[in-house]
Amino acid sequence: MLREKITDEQWQHFQEQGYVLLGRADLDEIAALQQRMDDIMLGTADIDYDRVMMQLDRVDGPDSKPGPQSRGHKGPTLAYRKIQDLELDPLFLAYLQKPLYRDICSRIYGADCNIATFRSMFMNKPAGLGSYLIWHQDRWTNLDRDPLITIWTALDPATKENGCVQIVPGSHRQLLNPEHGSGFLSDEMAAQIASRSDTVYLQMEAGEVVLLHNWMLHTSDVNHTQQSRRAFSVCYMDAATVADNGVTYLVVFGDGALGPA
Ligand SMILES: O=C(O)CCC(=O)C(=O)O
């Protein structure tokens, strides 16, 4: 079970290293999230699909790439790559509103700050599929301030073989390519990072949770196994954040927070 507050030891580890393992969520809750995720992919969930961004892992074609990131269901298959807007689903909303996550947001943004999610996202590497994500830092230049943290929950065992996240501890202190709109490194910079000996594979059991600073350098590979690598990743930010097209985001903690209808 996850505790309700981050310990001082965990907080210190996070500040120094840019990440910290938070423990393991209740496995019945994780089983329910796994089932809900499959239902969403298979098109049987009671959710407004027109509001949910859903991207297939592959679309047919000569170079077989991930599909477009657009709203709406794209057919009943477990081979989705990315699904966003999961704060619209009551089960995922309840999970992302845990007291522990609120406590962490208070430490990062201040106790009086309303919190929104920039993305509440399912990230999947289906069995034998998935795409390589080049080394990057999570940072978006279209926002008027930087979201600072992501809480990443393994919904399956995440291993080196099935494309777990790989990080460089301590790399959260500096943006390496601030000009890039979403924090991606150039191929040369990424090759340099990949050759370092201090990278860490975040191999995790299903239900384990890690807190990541958004500037943490990270990458993830394709899935070389028959075990899917599903994860739920939530980026929490100051709810006052505005995108350059005027968009604001749904509040999950504080005034006007989403909750049971
Ligand atoms: O879940 C993963 O493989 C990491 C995803 C990621 O790097 C991202 O969305 O920024």
mmCIF file of N, CA and C and ligand atoms in Angstrom, residues 82 119 121 123 125 133 136 138 140 152 163-165 218-220 229 231 233, ligand 1:
data_model
loop_
_atom_site.group_PDB
_atom_site.id
_atom_site.type_symbol
_atom_site.label_atom_id
_atom_site.label_comp_id
_atom_site.label_asym_id
_atom_site.label_seq_id
_atom_site.Cartn_x
_atom_site.Cartn_y
_atom_site.Cartn_z
ATOM 1 N N LYS A 82 -0.659 5.349 -26.942
ATOM 2 C CA LYS A 82 -0.831 6.435 -25.973
ATOM 3 C C LYS A 82 -2.314 6.796 -25.889
ATOM 4 N N ARG A 119 -1.084 16.143 -18.414
ATOM 5 C CA ARG A 119 -1.580 14.938 -19.075
ATOM 6 C C ARG A 119 -1.742 13.824 -18.051
ATOM 7 N N MET A 121 -2.062 10.040 -18.562
ATOM 8 C CA MET A 121 -1.774 9.355 -19.823
ATOM 9 C C MET A 121 -1.442 7.882 -19.620
ATOM 10 N N MET A 123 0.538 4.924 -21.231
ATOM 11 C CA MET A 123 1.662 4.784 -22.173
ATOM 12 C C MET A 123 1.926 3.288 -22.283
ATOM 13 N N LYS A 125 3.530 -0.204 -24.336
ATOM 14 C CA LYS A 125 4.382 -0.883 -25.331
ATOM 15 C C LYS A 125 3.756 -2.262 -25.481
ATOM 16 N N LEU A 133 11.702 5.761 -27.768
ATOM 17 C CA LEU A 133 11.590 7.197 -27.444
ATOM 18 C C LEU A 133 12.994 7.722 -27.202
ATOM 19 N N HIS A 136 15.127 12.439 -23.755
ATOM 20 C CA HIS A 136 14.498 13.765 -23.693
ATOM 21 C C HIS A 136 14.213 14.147 -22.253
ATOM 22 N N ASP A 138 11.015 16.201 -20.098
ATOM 23 C CA ASP A 138 9.620 16.580 -20.333
ATOM 24 C C ASP A 138 9.464 18.076 -20.071
ATOM 25 N N TRP A 140 7.719 21.685 -22.213
ATOM 26 C CA TRP A 140 6.959 22.099 -23.382
ATOM 27 C C TRP A 140 6.998 23.624 -23.475
ATOM 28 N N TRP A 152 4.627 8.141 -12.251
ATOM 29 C CA TRP A 152 4.539 7.064 -13.255
ATOM 30 C C TRP A 152 4.278 5.747 -12.525
ATOM 31 N N GLY A 163 10.948 -2.641 -22.402
ATOM 32 C CA GLY A 163 10.931 -1.203 -22.676
ATOM 33 C C GLY A 163 10.662 -0.335 -21.475
ATOM 34 N N CYS A 164 11.218 -0.705 -20.304
ATOM 35 C CA CYS A 164 11.061 0.161 -19.124
ATOM 36 C C CYS A 164 11.741 1.510 -19.374
ATOM 37 N N VAL A 165 11.419 2.470 -18.540
ATOM 38 C CA VAL A 165 12.031 3.799 -18.665
ATOM 39 C C VAL A 165 13.481 3.734 -18.163
ATOM 40 N N HIS A 218 15.325 11.024 -19.852
ATOM 41 C CA HIS A 218 14.791 9.659 -19.914
ATOM 42 C C HIS A 218 14.541 9.219 -21.342
ATOM 43 N N THR A 219 14.460 7.907 -21.483
ATOM 44 C CA THR A 219 14.238 7.285 -22.794
ATOM 45 C C THR A 219 13.494 5.985 -22.533
ATOM 46 N N SER A 220 12.964 5.350 -23.569
ATOM 47 C CA SER A 220 12.480 3.971 -23.410
ATOM 48 C C SER A 220 12.497 3.293 -24.777
ATOM 49 N N ARG A 229 3.883 -3.722 -21.810
ATOM 50 C CA ARG A 229 4.427 -2.796 -20.807
ATOM 51 C C ARG A 229 3.505 -1.601 -20.723
ATOM 52 N N ALA A 231 1.591 1.467 -18.638
ATOM 53 C CA ALA A 231 1.898 2.375 -17.532
ATOM 54 C C ALA A 231 0.904 3.528 -17.544
ATOM 55 N N SER A 233 0.808 7.487 -16.452
ATOM 56 C CA SER A 233 1.767 8.550 -16.179
ATOM 57 C C SER A 233 1.019 9.876 -16.054
HETATM 58 O O1 LIG B 1 6.471 5.487 -20.473
HETATM 59 C C1 LIG B 1 7.482 5.711 -21.118
HETATM 60 O O2 LIG B 1 8.043 4.872 -21.800
HETATM 61 C C2 LIG B 1 8.069 7.109 -21.079
HETATM 62 C C3 LIG B 1 7.188 8.061 -21.762
HETATM 63 C C4 LIG B 1 7.870 9.363 -21.971
HETATM 64 O O3 LIG B 1 9.044 9.469 -22.004
HETATM 65 C C5 LIG B 1 7.100 10.559 -22.140
HETATM 66 O O4 LIG B 1 5.916 10.485 -22.444
HETATM 67 O O5 LIG B 1 7.655 11.646 -21.969
#
